[in-house]
Amino acid sequence: MAFDYDLFVIGGGSGGVRAARVASADGVRVALAEEDRYGGTCVIRGCVPKKLMVFASEFSSAFQDAKSYGWDIKDAKFDWVVFRDEMNAELDRLEGIYRKLLANSGVETFDLRAKLIDANTVELSDGTRKSAKTILVATGGRPVKPEISGAELGITSNDVFHLESLPKSILIIGGGYIACEFSGIMNGLGVKTTQYYRGAQILRGFDDEARGLVAEEMKQHGVELHTGTNIMELKQVDDGIWVKATNGDEQVFDQVMFATGRAPNSDGLGLEDLGIELGRNGQILVDQYSKTALDSVYAIGDVTDRVNLTPVAIREGMAFVETVFRDNPTAPDHELIPTAIFTQPEMGTVGLSEEDAAEQEPIEVYCTSFKPMKQSFAGRSDRVLMKLIVSQASRKVLGCHIVAEGAGEMIQMVGIAVKMGATKEDFDRTVAVHPTMAEELVTMKTPVRTA
Ligand code: NDP
C-alpha cells in the first residue's frame, strides 16, 4: 500500500523536530503537525525562557556584590516589561529557526492539531487525512493543578512568561524543579516569594545533603520556604488571592503559581481506541525502542513520561530514527543522565544519591562544603557543596552532586567521567584547576563517612 509519507510526526517540540529532521535528511518522506508553536515546551514555555529569567534575576545579587568589588552602581532597577518583551522576541527568533530547520530538511509541516484514526492514518484539525507507514507521537506534557477550590486563580509555568506586570508577592506551590527554580527567579527579581511544599524537604529524590543545602541557601537569599505545608483553598479578594494553608496560615498574595507536576499530552489523540496502552498518569506505554502496542506507532519524550528532559527526548528521537529507518535497533540510554536544577545556587547531579547508593552497596562518601571566594569576598555567607559517592568494591564514582554557581556547567563535564566509569583514583590523578570551586572534586582525600 502506498502511504502519503514514510513518517508522520505529531508534535513539534525538541523530540519530534529532531526525529523529523534527521529522518528527512536520510531521504525519508516526513510530515509533522504542530497545533501550537514550534520548539515545544523547552523553547517556548520551559528551559529557554526559564534560563533567561534566571539570568535576569541573578543581576540583583551581582549588583549588591559589585560594591565589594569597587563598583559604584546607583539606582539599578528591573523593568519586567522591557525584559519580557526582549525574552519573547528571542523566543520568536528561536521558533523561526525551528521552522527553518524543518523546511530546509524537507519536512512538510502542518500548523494543525492531529489525531490518529487508525494504525497508519492521522486526521488534521481541518479534516484532511494523511497516511504514513510510521507515526511518531511526540506531544509532550503540560502543567497540572491540584483539584482544590479556587485553583483557577493560580497560574502555571505556561503563564509566567507573559505576566502583564511582576507581582509584589507570589506563593509558589510544589517542591520539584519548576517550583524551586521559580522561587529563585522571583526572589531575585525582587518579588516577595513564599514557597509551600507538602513534603519534608524540597527536590525529593535528589541527594539529601545537596537538596538540604539548596533549601538552606534559598531561605538565606530570602525565599520564605515552608515544608510540610500545602494549600487548601484559594479565593479572590480585593487586594489579591487569599490562600489557606494546611498549617493554618491565611495570607493574601498578589499571585499564586502552581508547580505541582506535569501530565503527558495523550488526550484526544485517539490512542486508546486503537489499542495503544496508557499508564496511570496518561503516559503512552512504550517498549525499549519507544514502540507502542501498535507496530506502526512510536512515542518519545514527555508524553511517555520516562525521563522528562529535553536532551533525553532528543536522544529518544535519534534512537527511534536509528531503529526504524536505519535498520539499527537502538534503545535510548537512560542511565547516568547528568542534570541541573537552576535554583540559586544551582544544583548539578549525575548518578546515585548517597541514600540510593548506600542501599545498593557499601560506599565511601567524599564531601566538602565551603564558602566560595567570589561571594565570600563580597561578605556573603553562601556555601557550596562538592560531593562524590564512591563504590568501595569497584572504586567507581557512582554519583556526583554539586551545589554551586555554575553547577550545571560543571556536572556536564563530570558526567563524561562518570559515564566512562571513572574511579575515585581517576579523579585523584587529575590535576586541579586553580582557583576554582570544582577543583575540590579532585582534591578530596579522605571519606567523610562510609555506609
Ligand atoms: P515535579 O514532578 O518535579 O514536581 C512536582 C512537585 O509538586 C513535587 O514537589 C510534588 O510533591 C508537588 N505536588 C504534586 N502534586 C501536588 C499536589 N496535589 N499538591 C501539592 N503539591 C503537589 O514537577 P515539575 O512540575 O517541577 O517539573 C516537571 C518535570 O519537568 C521535572 O520532573 C523535570 O523532569 C522537568 N524539568 C526539568 C528542568 C531542568 O532540567 N532544569 C526544569 C524544569 C522541569 P511530591 O514531591 O510530594 O510528590
Coordinates of C-alpha atoms and ligand atoms in Angstrom, one line a residue:
M1 CA 0.0 0.0 0.0
A2 CA 1.3 3.5 -0.9
F3 CA 1.3 5.9 2.0
D4 CA 1.4 9.7 1.7
Y5 CA 4.5 9.7 3.9
D6 CA 7.0 7.3 5.4
L7 CA 6.8 9.1 8.7
F8 CA 4.2 11.4 10.3
V9 CA 5.3 13.2 13.5
I10 CA 2.7 14.6 15.8
G11 CA 4.3 17.4 17.9
G12 CA 6.9 20.0 17.0
G13 CA 8.9 20.1 20.3
S14 CA 12.5 19.1 20.8
G15 CA 12.0 15.3 20.3
G16 CA 9.6 15.5 17.4
V17 CA 11.5 18.1 15.4
R18 CA 14.8 16.2 15.9
A19 CA 13.4 12.9 14.7
A20 CA 11.6 14.5 11.7
R21 CA 14.8 16.4 10.6
V22 CA 17.2 13.5 11.0
A23 CA 14.8 11.1 9.2
S24 CA 14.1 13.5 6.4
A25 CA 17.9 14.1 5.9
D26 CA 18.1 10.4 5.3
G27 CA 15.6 10.7 2.4
V28 CA 12.6 9.6 4.4
R29 CA 9.4 11.4 3.4
V30 CA 8.3 13.2 6.6
A31 CA 5.4 15.4 7.7
L32 CA 5.0 17.0 11.0
A33 CA 1.9 18.5 12.7
E34 CA 2.1 21.1 15.5
E35 CA -1.0 22.8 16.9
D36 CA 0.8 25.5 18.8
R37 CA 4.3 27.0 18.5
Y38 CA 7.4 25.1 17.1
G39 CA 10.0 24.3 19.7
G40 CA 7.6 22.9 22.3
T41 CA 7.9 23.3 26.0
C42 CA 11.6 23.7 26.1
V43 CA 11.9 26.6 23.7
I44 CA 8.5 28.3 24.1
R45 CA 7.5 27.8 27.8
G46 CA 10.2 26.0 29.6
C47 CA 14.0 25.6 29.6
V48 CA 14.9 28.6 27.4
P49 CA 12.7 31.4 28.8
K50 CA 13.3 30.0 32.3
K51 CA 17.0 30.2 31.9
L52 CA 16.7 33.8 30.6
M53 CA 14.7 34.6 33.7
V54 CA 17.3 33.0 35.8
F55 CA 19.9 35.3 34.2
A56 CA 17.7 38.3 34.7
S57 CA 17.2 37.5 38.3
E58 CA 20.8 36.9 39.1
F59 CA 21.7 40.6 38.4
S60 CA 20.2 41.7 41.8
S61 CA 22.8 39.9 43.8
A62 CA 25.5 40.7 41.3
F63 CA 24.7 44.4 41.7
Q64 CA 24.8 44.1 45.5
D65 CA 28.1 42.2 45.5
A66 CA 29.6 44.6 42.9
K67 CA 30.1 47.2 45.7
S68 CA 32.6 45.0 47.4
Y69 CA 34.5 44.8 44.1
G70 CA 34.8 48.5 43.9
W71 CA 31.8 49.2 41.6
D72 CA 29.5 52.1 42.3
I73 CA 26.1 51.2 40.9
K74 CA 23.3 53.6 41.6
D75 CA 19.6 53.1 41.1
A76 CA 19.7 49.7 39.4
K77 CA 16.1 48.9 38.6
F78 CA 14.5 46.0 36.9
D79 CA 11.9 46.6 34.2
W80 CA 9.8 43.5 33.7
V81 CA 8.1 44.7 30.6
V82 CA 11.4 45.5 28.8
F83 CA 12.8 42.2 29.7
R84 CA 9.7 40.2 29.0
D85 CA 9.4 41.7 25.5
E86 CA 13.1 41.0 24.8
M87 CA 12.6 37.5 26.0
N88 CA 9.6 36.9 23.8
A89 CA 11.3 38.4 20.8
E90 CA 14.1 35.9 21.4
L91 CA 11.6 33.0 21.6
D92 CA 10.1 34.2 18.3
R93 CA 13.6 34.1 16.8
L94 CA 14.2 30.6 18.1
E95 CA 10.8 29.4 16.8
G96 CA 11.7 30.8 13.4
I97 CA 14.9 28.7 13.5
Y98 CA 13.0 25.6 14.3
R99 CA 10.6 26.2 11.4
K100 CA 13.5 26.9 9.1
L101 CA 15.4 23.7 10.2
L102 CA 12.3 21.7 9.3
A103 CA 11.7 23.4 6.0
N104 CA 15.4 23.1 5.0
S105 CA 15.5 19.4 5.7
G106 CA 12.4 18.9 3.6
V107 CA 9.8 18.1 6.3
E108 CA 6.3 19.1 5.3
T109 CA 4.7 20.9 8.2
F110 CA 1.0 21.4 9.2
D111 CA 0.2 24.1 11.8
L112 CA -2.7 22.0 12.9
R113 CA -3.7 19.5 15.6
A114 CA -3.5 15.9 14.6
K115 CA -5.0 12.7 15.9
L116 CA -4.8 9.1 15.0
I117 CA -7.6 7.5 13.0
D118 CA -6.0 4.1 12.5
A119 CA -2.6 2.5 12.7
N120 CA -1.4 4.4 9.6
T121 CA -3.7 7.4 9.3
V122 CA -3.8 10.8 11.1
E123 CA -6.6 13.3 10.8
L124 CA -5.7 17.0 10.9
S125 CA -8.0 19.5 12.6
D126 CA -9.0 20.9 9.2
G127 CA -10.5 17.4 8.5
T128 CA -7.8 16.2 6.0
R129 CA -6.4 12.8 6.5
K130 CA -2.8 11.7 5.8
S131 CA -1.4 8.2 5.8
A132 CA 2.1 7.2 6.9
K133 CA 3.9 4.0 7.3
T134 CA 5.1 5.1 10.7
I135 CA 3.6 7.6 13.1
L136 CA 5.6 9.2 15.9
V137 CA 3.7 10.8 18.8
A138 CA 5.9 13.5 20.5
T139 CA 3.2 15.7 22.0
G140 CA 5.0 16.4 25.3
G141 CA 3.3 17.3 28.5
R142 CA 1.5 20.2 30.3
P143 CA 1.4 21.6 33.8
V144 CA -1.3 20.3 36.1
K145 CA -3.0 22.0 39.1
P146 CA -4.4 20.1 42.1
E147 CA -8.2 19.9 42.3
I148 CA -8.8 22.4 45.1
S149 CA -11.2 25.2 45.5
G150 CA -10.1 28.3 43.6
A151 CA -7.3 26.6 41.7
E152 CA -8.3 28.5 38.6
L153 CA -6.9 31.7 40.3
G154 CA -3.4 30.4 40.2
I155 CA -1.0 30.5 37.2
T156 CA 1.4 27.8 36.0
S157 CA 4.8 27.8 34.3
N158 CA 2.8 28.3 31.0
D159 CA 1.6 31.7 32.1
V160 CA 4.6 33.1 34.0
F161 CA 6.5 34.3 30.9
H162 CA 3.6 36.5 29.8
L163 CA 2.7 38.3 33.0
E164 CA 1.4 41.9 32.5
S165 CA 3.5 43.0 35.4
L166 CA 5.6 41.4 38.1
P167 CA 3.6 40.7 41.3
K168 CA 4.7 42.2 44.5
S169 CA 4.3 38.9 46.2
I170 CA 4.0 35.3 45.0
L171 CA 3.2 32.0 46.5
I172 CA 4.8 29.1 44.6
I173 CA 3.4 25.6 45.4
G174 CA 5.5 22.5 44.9
G175 CA 8.9 21.3 45.6
G176 CA 10.2 20.0 42.3
Y177 CA 12.4 21.5 39.6
I178 CA 10.0 24.1 38.5
A179 CA 8.8 25.3 41.9
C180 CA 12.4 25.7 43.2
E181 CA 13.7 27.4 40.1
F182 CA 10.9 29.9 40.0
S183 CA 11.3 30.7 43.7
G184 CA 14.8 31.7 43.0
I185 CA 13.8 33.7 39.9
M186 CA 11.0 35.6 41.6
N187 CA 13.1 36.3 44.7
G188 CA 15.9 37.6 42.6
L189 CA 13.6 39.8 40.6
G190 CA 12.6 41.4 43.9
V191 CA 9.2 39.7 44.3
K192 CA 8.4 38.7 47.9
T193 CA 8.5 34.9 47.4
T194 CA 6.9 32.2 49.5
Q195 CA 7.0 28.5 48.7
Y196 CA 4.9 25.8 50.1
Y197 CA 6.0 22.2 49.7
R198 CA 3.9 19.4 51.2
G199 CA 6.9 17.0 51.8
A200 CA 9.7 17.2 54.4
Q201 CA 12.3 18.5 52.0
I202 CA 12.3 20.0 48.5
L203 CA 13.6 18.2 45.5
R204 CA 12.5 14.8 46.5
G205 CA 14.7 12.0 45.1
F206 CA 17.9 14.0 44.9
D207 CA 20.8 13.6 47.3
D208 CA 19.6 14.7 50.8
E209 CA 22.7 16.7 51.7
A210 CA 22.6 18.5 48.4
R211 CA 18.9 19.4 48.5
G212 CA 19.3 20.4 52.1
L213 CA 21.9 22.9 51.2
V214 CA 19.8 24.3 48.3
A215 CA 16.9 24.7 50.7
E216 CA 19.1 26.5 53.3
E217 CA 20.6 28.8 50.7
M218 CA 17.2 29.6 49.2
K219 CA 16.0 30.7 52.6
Q220 CA 19.1 32.7 53.3
H221 CA 18.6 34.5 50.0
G222 CA 15.1 35.5 51.1
V223 CA 12.7 32.8 49.9
E224 CA 10.2 32.0 52.6
L225 CA 10.1 28.3 52.3
H226 CA 7.6 26.3 54.2
T227 CA 8.0 22.5 54.0
G228 CA 5.3 20.1 55.3
T229 CA 2.8 22.7 54.1
N230 CA 0.2 22.5 51.4
I231 CA -2.6 24.7 50.1
M232 CA -6.2 24.0 50.9
E233 CA -8.2 26.8 49.3
L234 CA -7.8 30.0 47.3
K235 CA -10.2 32.9 47.0
Q236 CA -10.1 36.2 45.1
V237 CA -10.2 39.1 47.5
D238 CA -9.8 42.9 46.8
D239 CA -6.1 43.0 47.4
G240 CA -5.1 39.7 45.8
I241 CA -5.5 36.0 46.2
W242 CA -6.4 34.7 49.7
V243 CA -4.8 31.4 50.5
K244 CA -5.5 29.0 53.3
A245 CA -2.7 26.6 54.1
T246 CA -2.7 23.2 55.8
N247 CA -0.6 24.7 58.7
G248 CA -3.4 27.1 59.4
D249 CA -1.8 30.1 57.8
E250 CA -4.1 32.5 55.9
Q251 CA -2.4 35.0 53.7
V252 CA -3.0 37.2 50.7
F253 CA -0.6 37.0 47.8
D254 CA -0.6 39.0 44.5
Q255 CA 0.0 35.9 42.5
V256 CA -0.1 32.1 43.2
M257 CA 1.8 29.8 40.9
F258 CA 1.2 26.0 40.8
A259 CA 4.3 24.0 40.1
T260 CA 2.7 20.7 41.1
G261 CA 3.8 18.5 38.3
R262 CA 3.1 17.8 34.7
A263 CA 0.9 15.4 32.8
P264 CA 1.5 13.8 29.4
N265 CA -0.4 15.2 26.5
S266 CA -2.0 12.0 25.4
D267 CA -5.7 13.1 25.5
G268 CA -7.8 13.4 22.4
L269 CA -5.2 11.7 20.1
G270 CA -7.4 8.6 19.6
L271 CA -4.8 6.4 21.1
E272 CA -6.9 4.1 23.4
D273 CA -9.4 3.4 20.6
L274 CA -6.5 1.9 18.6
G275 CA -5.4 -0.3 21.5
I276 CA -2.4 1.9 22.4
E277 CA -1.9 1.5 26.2
L278 CA -1.7 4.4 28.5
G279 CA -0.2 4.3 32.0
R280 CA -1.7 5.6 35.3
N281 CA -0.6 9.2 34.6
G282 CA -1.8 9.0 31.0
Q283 CA 1.7 8.4 29.6
I284 CA 2.0 6.3 26.4
L285 CA 3.5 3.0 27.3
V286 CA 6.4 2.0 25.0
D287 CA 9.0 -0.7 24.8
Q288 CA 12.7 -0.1 24.9
Y289 CA 12.7 1.1 21.3
S290 CA 9.9 3.6 22.0
K291 CA 7.3 1.4 20.2
T292 CA 3.7 1.5 21.4
A293 CA 1.4 -1.5 21.5
L294 CA 0.9 -0.9 17.7
D295 CA 3.8 -1.8 15.5
S296 CA 3.4 1.3 13.3
V297 CA 3.1 3.8 16.2
Y298 CA 6.0 5.1 18.3
A299 CA 6.2 7.7 21.0
I300 CA 9.0 9.7 22.5
G301 CA 9.6 12.5 25.0
D302 CA 7.5 13.7 27.9
V303 CA 4.3 12.0 26.5
T304 CA 6.0 8.7 27.5
D305 CA 6.9 10.1 31.0
R306 CA 10.2 8.3 31.2
V307 CA 12.9 10.9 32.0
N308 CA 11.2 14.3 31.2
L309 CA 14.2 16.3 30.0
T310 CA 14.8 17.9 26.6
P311 CA 18.1 16.2 25.8
V312 CA 16.5 12.8 26.7
A313 CA 13.6 13.4 24.2
I314 CA 16.2 14.3 21.6
R315 CA 18.1 11.1 22.3
E316 CA 14.9 9.1 22.1
G317 CA 14.1 10.7 18.8
M318 CA 17.5 9.8 17.4
A319 CA 17.3 6.3 18.7
F320 CA 13.8 6.0 17.0
V321 CA 15.3 7.0 13.6
E322 CA 18.2 4.5 14.0
T323 CA 15.7 1.8 14.9
V324 CA 13.0 2.4 12.3
F325 CA 14.9 4.0 9.3
R326 CA 18.5 2.8 9.6
D327 CA 17.8 -0.8 10.4
N328 CA 19.8 -0.5 13.6
P329 CA 17.6 -1.2 16.6
T330 CA 18.8 1.3 19.2
A331 CA 17.3 1.7 22.7
P332 CA 17.8 5.2 24.2
D333 CA 20.2 5.0 27.1
H334 CA 18.5 6.3 30.3
E335 CA 21.5 5.5 32.6
L336 CA 23.6 8.1 34.3
I337 CA 21.9 11.2 32.9
P338 CA 23.5 14.4 34.2
T339 CA 21.0 17.1 35.1
A340 CA 21.0 20.6 36.5
I341 CA 18.3 22.4 38.6
F342 CA 18.6 26.1 38.0
T343 CA 18.0 27.1 41.6
Q344 CA 20.1 29.8 43.2
P345 CA 22.5 28.3 43.9
E346 CA 22.4 25.8 41.1
M347 CA 22.4 22.1 41.7
G348 CA 24.1 19.7 39.3
T349 CA 23.8 16.0 39.7
V350 CA 24.7 12.7 38.0
G351 CA 24.3 9.1 39.2
L352 CA 23.1 7.9 42.5
S353 CA 22.3 9.9 45.6
E354 CA 24.1 8.8 48.8
E355 CA 20.9 7.3 50.1
D356 CA 20.2 5.2 46.9
A357 CA 23.9 4.2 46.6
A358 CA 24.1 3.0 50.2
E359 CA 21.1 0.8 49.7
Q360 CA 22.8 -0.8 46.7
E361 CA 26.3 -1.5 48.0
P362 CA 29.0 -0.4 50.5
I363 CA 30.1 3.2 49.7
E364 CA 32.5 5.9 50.7
V365 CA 31.3 9.5 50.7
Y366 CA 33.6 12.3 49.9
C367 CA 32.1 15.7 50.6
T368 CA 33.1 19.3 51.2
S369 CA 31.1 22.4 51.8
F370 CA 32.8 25.8 51.9
K371 CA 32.3 29.5 51.3
P372 CA 33.3 30.2 47.7
M373 CA 35.8 33.0 47.2
K374 CA 33.6 35.2 44.9
Q375 CA 30.7 35.5 47.3
S376 CA 32.8 35.4 50.5
F377 CA 34.8 38.4 49.3
A378 CA 31.5 40.2 49.0
G379 CA 30.6 39.5 52.6
R380 CA 28.1 36.7 51.9
S381 CA 27.9 33.6 53.9
D382 CA 26.8 31.4 51.0
R383 CA 28.1 27.9 50.9
V384 CA 28.7 25.5 48.1
L385 CA 28.9 21.7 48.1
M386 CA 31.0 19.2 46.2
K387 CA 30.2 15.5 46.8
L388 CA 31.3 12.2 45.4
I389 CA 29.8 8.8 46.1
V390 CA 32.3 6.0 45.6
S391 CA 31.8 2.3 45.4
Q392 CA 34.0 0.5 48.0
A393 CA 34.3 -2.5 45.8
S394 CA 34.9 -1.2 42.3
R395 CA 36.2 2.3 43.3
K396 CA 33.8 3.8 40.7
V397 CA 32.3 7.1 41.2
L398 CA 28.6 6.2 41.5
G399 CA 27.3 9.7 42.0
C400 CA 28.4 13.3 41.9
H401 CA 26.4 16.2 43.5
I402 CA 27.3 19.8 43.2
V403 CA 25.6 22.8 44.7
A404 CA 27.3 26.0 43.4
E405 CA 27.1 28.8 40.9
G406 CA 27.8 27.1 37.6
A407 CA 27.0 23.6 38.8
G408 CA 25.1 22.9 35.6
E409 CA 28.2 23.6 33.6
M410 CA 30.4 21.5 35.9
I411 CA 28.2 18.5 36.0
Q412 CA 28.2 18.2 32.2
M413 CA 31.9 17.6 32.4
V414 CA 31.8 15.3 35.4
G415 CA 29.0 13.4 33.6
I416 CA 31.5 12.3 31.0
A417 CA 33.9 10.8 33.5
V418 CA 31.1 9.1 35.5
K419 CA 29.6 7.7 32.3
M420 CA 33.0 6.3 31.3
G421 CA 33.2 4.5 34.7
A422 CA 35.9 6.7 36.2
T423 CA 37.1 5.6 39.7
K424 CA 37.9 7.9 42.6
E425 CA 41.6 7.3 41.8
D426 CA 41.0 8.6 38.2
F427 CA 39.6 11.8 39.8
D428 CA 42.6 12.0 42.1
R429 CA 45.0 11.6 39.2
T430 CA 43.5 14.7 37.6
V431 CA 45.3 17.9 38.3
A432 CA 43.2 20.6 40.0
V433 CA 42.3 23.7 38.1
H434 CA 43.1 26.5 40.5
P435 CA 41.5 28.6 41.9
T436 CA 38.1 27.1 41.1
M437 CA 35.3 25.6 43.2
A438 CA 35.3 22.4 41.1
E439 CA 38.9 21.7 41.9
E440 CA 37.6 20.2 45.2
L441 CA 36.3 17.3 43.2
V442 CA 39.8 16.1 42.5
T443 CA 41.4 17.0 45.9
M444 CA 39.1 15.3 48.4
K445 CA 41.5 12.8 50.1
T446 CA 39.5 11.2 53.0
P447 CA 36.0 10.0 53.0
V448 CA 33.7 11.9 55.4
R449 CA 31.9 8.6 56.1
T450 CA 31.3 5.1 54.8
A451 CA 27.9 3.5 54.5
Ligands
NDP1 P1 8.0 17.5 39.6 O1 7.2 16.3 39.4 O2 9.4 17.6 39.6 O3 7.5 18.2 41.0 C1 6.1 18.4 41.3 C2 6.1 18.9 42.7 O4 4.7 19.2 43.0 C3 6.5 17.9 43.7 O5 7.2 18.6 44.7 C4 5.2 17.3 44.3 O6 5.3 16.9 45.6 C5 4.3 18.5 44.2 N1 2.9 18.2 44.0 C6 2.4 17.3 43.2 N2 1.0 17.2 43.3 C7 0.7 18.1 44.3 C8 -0.5 18.5 45.0 N3 -1.7 17.9 44.6 N4 -0.4 19.4 46.0 C9 0.8 19.9 46.3 N5 1.9 19.6 45.8 C10 1.9 18.7 44.8 O7 7.3 18.5 38.6 P2 7.8 19.9 38.0 O8 6.5 20.5 37.5 O9 8.6 20.7 38.9 O10 8.7 19.5 36.8 C11 8.3 18.6 35.8 C12 9.4 17.9 35.2 O11 10.0 18.8 34.2 C13 10.6 17.5 36.1 O12 10.4 16.3 36.7 C14 11.7 17.5 35.1 O13 11.8 16.3 34.5 C15 11.4 18.6 34.1 N6 12.1 19.9 34.4 C16 13.4 19.9 34.3 C17 14.1 21.1 34.5 C18 15.6 21.1 34.4 O14 16.2 20.2 33.8 N7 16.3 22.1 35.0 C19 13.4 22.3 34.8 C20 12.0 22.1 34.9 C21 11.4 21.0 34.7 P3 5.9 15.4 46.0 O15 7.4 15.5 45.9 O16 5.4 15.3 47.4 O17 5.3 14.5 45.0

